[in-house]
XYZ file of C-alpha atoms in Angstrom:
625
model
C 26.697 -59.766 23.249
C 29.929 -58.297 24.420
C 31.777 -60.313 26.997
C 30.974 -59.875 30.657
C 33.001 -60.436 33.733
C 31.737 -59.713 37.226
C 34.376 -58.319 39.510
C 32.175 -57.691 42.501
C 32.510 -61.089 44.053
C 29.350 -62.948 45.014
C 26.469 -60.748 46.000
C 25.964 -62.820 49.134
C 29.476 -61.939 50.251
C 29.306 -58.309 49.263
C 25.895 -57.268 50.497
C 26.378 -57.431 54.303
C 29.505 -55.272 54.147
C 27.975 -52.488 52.058
C 26.917 -49.499 54.108
C 24.641 -46.775 52.785
C 25.458 -43.157 53.335
C 23.885 -42.213 56.682
C 22.474 -38.867 55.586
C 19.489 -38.953 53.269
C 16.472 -36.655 52.949
C 13.190 -36.626 51.075
C 12.655 -33.689 48.772
C 9.957 -32.744 46.311
C 9.981 -32.940 42.533
C 9.572 -29.763 40.550
C 9.130 -28.883 36.895
C 11.683 -30.160 34.400
C 14.654 -28.102 33.300
C 13.271 -24.542 33.070
C 10.057 -22.629 33.892
C 7.091 -23.633 31.758
C 6.566 -21.805 28.484
C 3.923 -21.892 25.697
C 3.728 -25.158 23.787
C 4.739 -24.922 20.139
C 5.013 -28.553 19.068
C 3.303 -29.193 15.723
C 0.392 -31.629 15.703
C 1.441 -33.864 12.731
C 3.962 -35.604 14.982
C 2.363 -38.448 16.873
C 4.507 -37.959 19.964
C 4.311 -34.285 20.801
C 4.742 -32.185 23.881
C 2.828 -33.625 26.834
C 0.713 -31.375 29.023
C 2.739 -29.042 31.227
C 4.160 -31.071 34.115
C 2.730 -30.732 37.573
C 4.848 -29.626 40.467
C 3.801 -32.790 42.277
C 5.920 -35.906 42.094
C 5.111 -38.209 39.149
C 3.252 -41.405 39.836
C 5.814 -43.895 41.112
C 3.850 -46.713 39.482
C 5.106 -45.447 36.133
C 8.532 -46.847 36.980
C 7.606 -50.523 36.931
C 7.097 -50.844 40.636
C 10.345 -49.165 41.649
C 9.522 -47.204 44.820
C 10.491 -43.566 44.986
C 12.094 -42.111 48.121
C 10.919 -38.634 47.137
C 7.955 -37.284 49.060
C 6.208 -34.011 48.266
C 7.259 -31.012 50.298
C 5.420 -27.737 50.489
C 8.341 -25.507 49.577
C 12.048 -25.137 50.073
C 14.090 -21.994 50.287
C 17.399 -21.647 48.395
C 19.274 -21.775 51.695
C 17.865 -25.252 52.281
C 18.912 -26.564 48.879
C 20.349 -30.073 49.106
C 23.990 -31.001 48.651
C 25.399 -34.255 47.236
C 25.446 -35.701 50.769
C 21.840 -34.743 51.610
C 20.032 -35.406 48.331
C 19.174 -38.846 47.006
C 18.053 -39.156 43.373
C 14.955 -41.240 42.731
C 15.515 -44.933 41.908
C 15.025 -44.386 38.186
C 18.589 -42.961 38.154
C 20.374 -45.044 40.791
C 18.624 -48.410 40.933
C 20.346 -49.489 37.740
C 23.876 -50.086 36.464
C 25.591 -46.735 35.930
C 28.626 -46.636 33.587
C 31.721 -45.328 35.364
C 34.458 -45.528 32.705
C 35.867 -47.824 30.015
C 38.231 -50.165 31.822
C 41.333 -49.240 29.733
C 40.934 -45.620 30.854
C 41.313 -46.480 34.555
C 44.579 -46.396 36.490
C 45.124 -49.620 38.493
C 48.091 -48.171 40.384
C 46.219 -45.546 42.410
C 42.718 -44.407 43.420
C 41.007 -41.986 41.044
C 38.123 -39.529 41.548
C 34.970 -39.467 39.447
C 31.684 -37.615 39.878
C 28.445 -39.227 38.690
C 24.884 -38.092 39.413
C 26.356 -35.332 41.575
C 28.046 -37.875 43.853
C 31.834 -37.707 44.420
C 33.179 -41.253 44.036
C 36.556 -42.950 44.206
C 37.549 -45.821 41.880
C 40.365 -48.195 42.774
C 41.498 -51.683 41.812
C 41.710 -54.346 44.486
C 44.451 -56.907 43.867
C 42.023 -59.864 43.864
C 38.469 -58.443 43.921
C 38.923 -56.131 40.935
C 37.600 -52.619 40.490
C 35.861 -51.014 43.445
C 33.708 -47.877 43.688
C 33.158 -46.023 46.968
C 31.942 -42.667 48.131
C 34.920 -40.321 47.977
C 34.879 -39.489 51.679
C 36.759 -41.086 54.555
C 34.322 -41.651 57.453
C 36.914 -40.244 59.880
C 37.099 -36.588 58.778
C 35.440 -36.808 55.331
C 38.744 -36.318 53.525
C 38.805 -37.479 49.862
C 39.850 -41.102 49.564
C 40.802 -40.438 45.944
C 43.908 -38.680 47.302
C 44.899 -41.820 49.169
C 47.133 -44.757 48.315
C 46.930 -48.534 47.951
C 48.385 -50.631 50.758
C 48.779 -54.333 51.488
C 49.787 -55.182 47.946
C 46.694 -53.478 46.563
C 44.216 -55.047 48.980
C 43.422 -51.938 51.020
C 42.644 -48.304 50.265
C 44.347 -45.949 52.726
C 43.286 -42.376 53.394
C 46.193 -39.973 52.947
C 44.993 -37.739 55.811
C 45.315 -40.030 58.830
C 46.029 -43.452 57.329
C 42.710 -45.197 57.962
C 42.506 -48.279 55.722
C 39.504 -49.979 54.070
C 38.982 -53.310 52.331
C 37.147 -54.016 49.079
C 33.715 -53.807 50.762
C 34.479 -50.555 52.582
C 35.059 -52.122 56.009
C 37.675 -50.339 58.118
C 40.685 -52.596 58.713
C 43.131 -50.242 60.438
C 43.111 -47.069 62.522
C 46.812 -46.168 63.009
C 46.046 -43.894 65.948
C 44.765 -46.936 67.910
C 47.674 -49.169 67.035
C 48.734 -49.580 70.679
C 45.293 -50.652 71.896
C 44.169 -53.815 70.123
C 40.760 -53.910 71.842
C 39.957 -50.289 71.015
C 41.161 -50.785 67.449
C 38.954 -53.871 66.995
C 35.940 -52.016 68.401
C 36.540 -49.018 66.148
C 36.991 -51.115 63.015
C 33.834 -53.125 63.772
C 31.687 -50.001 64.060
C 29.411 -49.319 61.040
C 30.340 -45.650 61.403
C 33.942 -46.517 60.527
C 32.978 -48.045 57.171
C 33.438 -46.300 53.855
C 30.284 -46.310 51.733
C 30.849 -48.917 48.983
C 28.782 -49.804 45.916
C 28.426 -53.049 43.936
C 30.471 -53.042 40.729
C 30.481 -54.930 37.463
C 32.996 -55.156 34.622
C 30.935 -55.763 31.500
C 31.529 -55.153 27.815
C 34.810 -53.353 28.485
C 33.177 -50.849 30.865
C 33.177 -50.581 34.659
C 29.639 -50.163 36.026
C 28.468 -49.273 39.530
C 25.144 -49.751 41.300
C 24.808 -46.405 43.058
C 22.029 -47.345 45.464
C 23.400 -49.276 48.418
C 20.318 -48.846 50.595
C 18.564 -52.006 51.710
C 15.965 -51.681 48.946
C 18.648 -50.785 46.416
C 20.722 -53.858 47.205
C 17.618 -56.030 46.994
C 17.020 -54.706 43.487
C 20.693 -55.268 42.639
C 20.437 -58.927 43.660
C 18.025 -59.637 40.801
C 19.357 -57.151 38.243
C 20.631 -58.302 34.861
C 23.810 -56.937 33.274
C 23.256 -53.926 31.013
C 22.151 -54.677 27.466
C 24.727 -53.426 24.962
C 25.247 -54.200 21.264
C 23.592 -57.353 19.874
C 25.529 -60.570 19.512
C 27.457 -60.930 16.281
C 28.375 -57.258 15.952
C 32.039 -56.719 15.052
C 32.998 -53.591 16.963
C 35.819 -51.279 15.961
C 37.881 -48.943 18.086
C 36.573 -49.876 21.516
C 34.886 -47.245 23.699
C 35.224 -43.497 23.811
C 34.410 -41.395 26.871
C 34.403 -37.680 27.603
C 32.925 -35.205 30.029
C 31.344 -32.249 28.244
C 29.771 -28.925 29.289
C 26.335 -29.975 28.037
C 23.365 -31.086 30.102
C 22.048 -34.651 29.940
C 18.812 -33.419 28.378
C 20.585 -31.937 25.353
C 22.644 -35.055 24.698
C 19.666 -37.403 24.728
C 17.804 -34.993 22.441
C 20.843 -35.018 20.138
C 20.740 -38.804 20.089
C 17.264 -38.641 18.608
C 18.181 -35.982 16.037
C 20.052 -37.589 13.106
C 18.863 -34.879 10.698
C 21.313 -32.334 12.120
C 24.392 -34.180 10.824
C 24.625 -32.960 7.194
C 24.032 -29.353 8.268
C 26.117 -28.935 11.421
C 28.935 -31.147 10.087
C 28.867 -30.089 6.428
C 32.259 -30.512 4.795
C 33.506 -33.139 7.242
C 33.772 -36.592 5.805
C 30.931 -37.013 3.305
C 28.410 -34.764 5.050
C 26.848 -32.272 2.613
C 23.788 -30.218 3.550
C 22.962 -29.732 -0.157
C 22.255 -33.448 -0.396
C 19.994 -33.589 2.647
C 16.463 -34.946 2.216
C 13.402 -34.766 4.402
C 13.288 -37.726 6.766
C 10.231 -39.900 7.034
C 9.440 -42.015 10.040
C 6.836 -43.908 11.992
C 5.020 -42.673 15.046
C 6.443 -43.560 18.437
C 3.939 -45.899 20.025
C 4.044 -45.853 23.777
C 6.735 -43.930 25.637
C 7.223 -46.074 28.723
C 8.955 -44.654 31.796
C 10.712 -47.917 32.664
C 10.953 -49.745 29.317
C 11.805 -46.797 27.094
C 10.687 -46.726 23.486
C 11.733 -47.238 19.872
C 11.543 -45.015 16.804
C 11.766 -46.312 13.215
C 12.684 -43.886 10.433
C 14.433 -43.535 7.065
C 17.597 -41.732 5.979
C 18.403 -38.025 5.872
C 20.633 -37.714 2.751
C 20.146 -38.665 -0.881
C 22.495 -41.641 -0.666
C 20.773 -43.134 2.386
C 17.173 -41.926 2.086
C 15.845 -45.504 1.739
C 17.914 -46.750 4.658
C 15.964 -48.430 7.471
C 16.897 -46.956 10.823
C 15.928 -48.018 14.335
C 16.541 -45.842 17.390
C 15.932 -47.354 20.796
C 16.024 -45.565 24.153
C 16.897 -47.740 27.152
C 16.202 -45.650 30.274
C 17.802 -43.830 31.768
C 21.189 -43.727 30.025
C 21.275 -45.725 26.772
C 20.498 -45.127 23.111
C 20.967 -47.997 20.691
C 20.866 -47.347 16.933
C 20.846 -49.645 13.926
C 21.086 -48.586 10.271
C 20.261 -51.232 7.635
C 21.263 -50.764 4.000
C 22.682 -52.917 1.195
C 22.701 -56.035 3.341
C 24.793 -54.478 6.101
C 23.966 -52.976 9.489
C 25.805 -50.216 11.304
C 25.262 -50.439 15.061
C 25.828 -47.469 17.360
C 25.539 -47.506 21.130
C 25.875 -44.391 23.226
C 25.734 -43.836 26.966
C 25.352 -40.512 28.719
C 25.434 -40.014 32.469
C 24.731 -36.729 34.266
C 27.664 -35.428 36.288
C 25.867 -32.302 37.495
C 23.425 -29.920 35.797
C 25.087 -28.734 32.612
C 27.835 -31.408 32.584
C 27.604 -34.958 31.251
C 29.876 -37.971 30.860
C 29.268 -39.571 27.455
C 30.386 -42.863 25.935
C 30.345 -44.357 22.439
C 30.961 -47.635 20.687
C 29.980 -48.927 17.236
C 30.262 -51.932 14.972
C 29.001 -53.713 11.867
C 27.061 -56.861 11.111
C 24.989 -58.390 8.332
C 21.555 -56.836 8.078
C 18.678 -59.043 9.251
C 16.470 -60.568 6.582
C 13.297 -58.825 7.770
C 12.268 -55.815 9.784
C 11.129 -58.157 12.525
C 14.742 -58.363 13.611
C 14.704 -54.716 14.595
C 15.888 -54.048 18.128
C 13.358 -55.263 20.643
C 12.013 -52.768 23.166
C 13.986 -52.504 26.361
C 12.947 -55.034 28.966
C 11.375 -53.746 32.142
C 14.209 -54.279 34.548
C 15.493 -51.934 37.178
C 18.799 -52.017 35.364
C 17.440 -50.612 32.116
C 20.947 -49.910 30.782
C 22.814 -46.780 30.516
C 22.566 -43.900 28.201
C 23.635 -41.415 25.764
C 22.927 -40.187 22.398
C 23.538 -41.170 18.875
C 25.357 -38.010 18.302
C 26.170 -37.698 21.857
C 29.261 -39.618 22.057
C 30.260 -36.705 20.132
C 32.715 -36.839 22.770
C 35.166 -39.186 21.349
C 37.569 -36.361 21.592
C 40.548 -38.543 21.788
C 39.236 -41.961 21.275
C 38.108 -42.660 17.752
C 39.833 -45.686 16.387
C 40.473 -45.555 12.686
C 40.281 -42.971 9.939
C 38.195 -45.461 7.960
C 35.182 -45.274 10.289
C 31.939 -43.990 8.810
C 30.677 -40.431 9.157
C 27.482 -41.471 10.895
C 29.500 -43.317 13.458
C 31.818 -40.337 13.552
C 28.959 -37.958 14.218
C 27.772 -40.191 16.993
C 31.222 -40.789 18.320
C 32.206 -37.227 18.353
C 33.553 -36.985 14.878
C 36.790 -38.687 15.472
C 36.586 -40.371 12.123
C 36.001 -39.175 8.601
C 34.475 -41.470 6.009
C 31.304 -42.160 4.111
C 27.872 -41.517 5.585
C 25.650 -44.278 6.854
C 24.302 -44.755 3.360
C 27.641 -46.287 2.367
C 27.933 -49.061 4.910
C 31.292 -50.618 4.227
C 32.752 -52.010 7.418
C 36.087 -50.384 8.212
C 39.062 -52.639 8.362
C 39.994 -53.203 11.951
C 43.614 -52.292 12.595
C 45.764 -55.371 12.633
C 49.286 -56.212 13.717
C 51.100 -53.380 15.479
C 48.239 -50.955 14.648
C 45.848 -52.882 16.872
C 48.078 -52.192 19.862
C 48.322 -48.442 19.370
C 46.631 -46.324 22.083
C 43.392 -44.602 21.169
C 44.880 -41.097 21.303
C 46.803 -41.847 18.098
C 43.542 -41.791 16.127
C 41.628 -39.169 18.092
C 40.795 -36.051 16.018
C 37.406 -34.668 17.088
C 36.169 -31.648 15.178
C 32.649 -33.116 14.936
C 32.587 -33.490 18.716
C 33.720 -29.876 19.051
C 30.910 -28.680 16.785
C 28.257 -30.604 18.707
C 29.469 -29.439 22.095
C 29.867 -25.771 21.148
C 26.425 -25.648 19.531
C 24.662 -27.261 22.495
C 26.584 -25.210 25.049
C 25.393 -22.003 23.402
C 21.877 -23.366 23.049
C 21.809 -24.318 26.721
C 23.077 -20.954 27.912
C 20.469 -19.119 25.844
C 17.663 -21.250 27.253
C 18.842 -20.946 30.836
C 19.409 -17.209 30.648
C 15.947 -16.576 29.163
C 13.977 -19.195 31.086
C 13.082 -21.194 27.980
C 12.100 -24.862 27.816
C 11.743 -27.472 25.094
C 8.143 -26.268 24.807
C 9.551 -23.222 23.066
C 10.866 -25.459 20.268
C 9.007 -25.385 16.944
C 8.879 -29.099 16.140
C 7.103 -29.514 12.826
C 8.607 -32.419 10.867
C 8.959 -36.183 11.095
C 12.621 -35.731 11.996
C 11.501 -34.094 15.275
C 9.511 -37.132 16.427
C 12.365 -38.578 18.462
C 13.053 -35.264 20.186
C 9.420 -34.918 21.263
C 9.377 -38.514 22.527
C 12.571 -38.021 24.500
C 11.217 -34.926 26.206
C 7.996 -36.746 27.017
C 10.073 -39.432 28.757
C 12.061 -36.827 30.704
C 8.814 -35.247 31.897
C 7.554 -38.673 32.982
C 10.838 -39.271 34.840
C 10.593 -35.857 36.510
C 13.920 -34.634 35.141
C 15.736 -32.574 36.400
C 14.105 -32.408 39.844
C 14.050 -36.195 40.323
C 17.831 -36.232 39.914
C 19.042 -32.906 41.302
C 16.358 -31.940 43.790
C 14.220 -28.794 43.886
C 17.070 -26.429 42.960
C 19.044 -27.762 39.940
C 20.893 -24.461 39.617
C 22.282 -24.956 43.117
C 23.220 -28.517 42.221
C 25.321 -27.161 39.367
C 27.790 -25.845 41.950
C 28.324 -29.237 43.594
C 31.975 -30.318 43.595
C 33.324 -32.253 40.654
C 36.343 -32.782 38.450
C 35.212 -30.961 35.303
C 33.766 -27.581 34.290
C 33.241 -26.366 37.838
C 30.697 -23.565 38.067
C 28.963 -24.286 34.761
C 26.145 -23.574 34.002
C 26.421 -19.872 34.624
C 28.304 -17.481 32.430
C 29.063 -18.858 28.954
C 32.225 -20.919 28.905
C 34.971 -19.491 26.665
C 35.886 -21.596 23.643
C 39.181 -22.663 25.188
C 37.225 -24.344 28.001
C 34.627 -25.961 25.760
C 37.358 -27.308 23.464
C 39.718 -28.341 26.247
C 41.020 -31.845 25.619
C 42.400 -31.908 29.137
C 39.103 -31.174 30.880
C 36.995 -33.250 28.532
C 39.060 -36.405 28.394
C 42.730 -36.529 29.353
C 42.317 -35.971 33.096
C 39.812 -38.855 33.160
C 41.932 -41.320 31.161
C 45.043 -43.087 32.445
C 45.984 -44.078 28.888
C 46.034 -40.466 27.703
C 47.860 -39.220 30.801
C 50.640 -41.647 29.983
C 50.420 -40.705 26.317
C 50.778 -37.023 27.164
C 54.000 -37.757 29.041
C 55.360 -39.831 26.162
C 54.441 -37.324 23.464
C 55.797 -34.408 25.508
C 59.098 -36.239 25.908
C 59.221 -36.967 22.178
C 58.483 -33.308 21.373
C 61.307 -32.143 23.611
C 63.747 -34.650 22.119
C 62.924 -33.662 18.538
C 63.077 -29.974 19.441
C 66.470 -30.458 21.087
C 67.780 -32.357 18.064
C 66.504 -29.627 15.755
C 68.255 -27.012 17.870
C 71.504 -28.986 17.948
C 71.384 -29.478 14.171
C 70.776 -25.756 13.682
C 73.735 -24.885 15.920
C 75.943 -27.380 14.091
C 74.890 -25.950 10.724
C 75.770 -22.450 11.910
C 79.170 -23.599 13.193
C 79.957 -25.389 9.945
C 79.062 -22.300 7.977
C 81.174 -20.096 10.264
C 84.201 -22.410 10.004
C 83.887 -22.618 6.240
C 83.663 -18.837 5.989
C 86.579 -18.046 8.329
C 88.987 -20.895 7.661
C 91.782 -20.445 5.085
C 90.861 -23.857 3.711
C 87.298 -22.706 3.116
C 84.754 -25.430 2.429
C 87.430 -28.090 2.671
C 87.808 -27.289 6.373
C 84.402 -28.822 7.067
C 84.696 -31.763 4.708
C 83.319 -30.228 1.562
C 79.891 -29.075 0.470
C 78.036 -32.172 1.608
C 77.999 -31.276 5.338
C 77.106 -27.681 4.498
C 74.042 -28.893 2.597
C 73.005 -31.960 4.598
C 73.212 -30.509 8.128
C 71.064 -27.399 7.440
C 68.560 -29.600 5.590
C 68.487 -31.948 8.565
C 67.988 -29.006 10.918
C 65.085 -27.789 8.800
C 63.487 -31.236 8.674
C 63.828 -31.671 12.430
C 62.402 -28.207 13.005
C 59.392 -29.079 10.828
C 58.966 -32.370 12.685
C 59.148 -30.574 16.042
C 56.462 -28.101 14.991
C 54.218 -30.947 13.844
C 54.848 -32.885 17.044
C 53.921 -29.942 19.266
C 50.806 -29.315 17.156
C 49.841 -32.988 17.526
C 50.322 -32.728 21.282
C 48.163 -29.613 21.429
C 45.310 -31.136 19.419
C 45.276 -34.523 21.138
C 45.912 -33.598 24.755
C 45.514 -29.869 25.382
C 42.961 -27.996 23.270
C 41.120 -28.030 19.969
C 41.030 -24.229 19.858
C 43.856 -23.803 17.321
C 42.306 -26.320 14.955
C 38.861 -24.744 15.464
C 40.167 -21.361 14.427
C 42.131 -22.828 11.528
C 39.175 -24.725 10.115
C 36.675 -21.959 10.772
C 34.653 -23.720 13.440
C 31.202 -24.392 12.057
C 32.118 -22.948 8.659
C 34.015 -25.669 6.823
C 32.658 -24.832 3.367
C 35.581 -24.421 0.972
C 34.765 -22.863 -2.412
C 32.152 -24.917 -4.216
C 32.870 -28.127 -2.333
């Protein structure tokens, strides 16, 4: 198990100070994702499309006793559609640990905004209590606290609008406008209405997590919750975590995580993926899709070299997918997390590692335990978002496909653990190793798929699922129907929820996003990562320095040539032929280096569009490769 460190302080100390948002409403559940359409799922698959969902709320007993705050309502007009401040997702989404960001991506020097589950949040680091997560709204005038500053040596978060200050639990500690009246200031600070809405936090496995239900019932569930289950003990991870926000809905990413068969076709020509060597997958039936516990799918490989591989895919509701591939005495472990930001936008995470394969199949991942904290989520290809975070070029293609294609290597059928970078390499920031063409392919394909389905009112019931490789997709959609997605998360009008404020891809879904938006490194990762923001500054400075040196060398070469041509002494006037040869060569080398540096900056921090056009996007077939 990865290491865990709680940074929330004791729950007994934290709970009394936490104040729930005062505005909450009960809204009805509606059908999942799109209007119902004819069912086309083939019968040979054991887990196929469930009956069309009812417009009534699903039975709350399906969620292991977790009560649902959603009550049926007769109807609701578009004008009454909820906003982030008036809609509360059902406990299946909030009464659990929600991943916020890998800790190295956070900026300890200032508060930062993040949107999760449609809720604007602010993340900041308290000098002694560690990372804190609060609603991004000052109780005074609802100004964003993420625009504020840290005061008192990092022990208080101050609003930049009027200077109100809050401690680690959200309690108001100072109202500058009442500074001359100690009694009035004490009364104001003691009022529950002056408190910022704070959430319990946990630093675990290199990720910051938040418990986004600070109601009385939510905090009671938090008091008995276990830390999220991540990779098994004994797994040697490589490269840490990746994280990106992508213009793809949660539903598509979790489907992708149960769809390993797409890899040799969509990613043909990258690493060792080759669609001509694909084989038909075989797999077992999914026995028992449980709303709270999740489910597990066992299958074989999808290419000639790994067709006898034993694979285990495990869904841990509502956010996690854990994968294990066993072959030749080794196991590749993949863990992905995917959290909805708003309809059509998701925040996805990835990590992977290797271990010795267990002696028997009995060591396959155990089903998720029925806890309210049923870990977080994503997709085995979902982390396809490792846009700038993949660690080493030696990582395997299956991990690369899951991680967003940052790495190019052998497929899962060739499980040779990559050598972890050592010495100075181990200290290099993740953006050094972050190419992500596989992530680009996944995101572009799903974005177009999603727009087609939304524009034509199609649902997963319009899919033609007719092979064993589709079993996981059918099971995942059955779970989403049981969980009432999307209505249980976004309310009765998910399209309205798509316009809720956030940091990334505002306005999507709607008109198709242009490629430059879909492939934007800045929107997908850099603006959410303190490490890459600093890296962008450093690389930009280096590019300017090299460009300036190239320009100076070119000017010097021109001057030397001019002097040699006009001087009576000729070449001797500039010291002979050596300067006339060396300086222009140096100018050319520096010019080449500057071009490469700017291209590196563009690919890592700005956009993958140039590389997409250069490589041909989906078409990477070169000759008879």
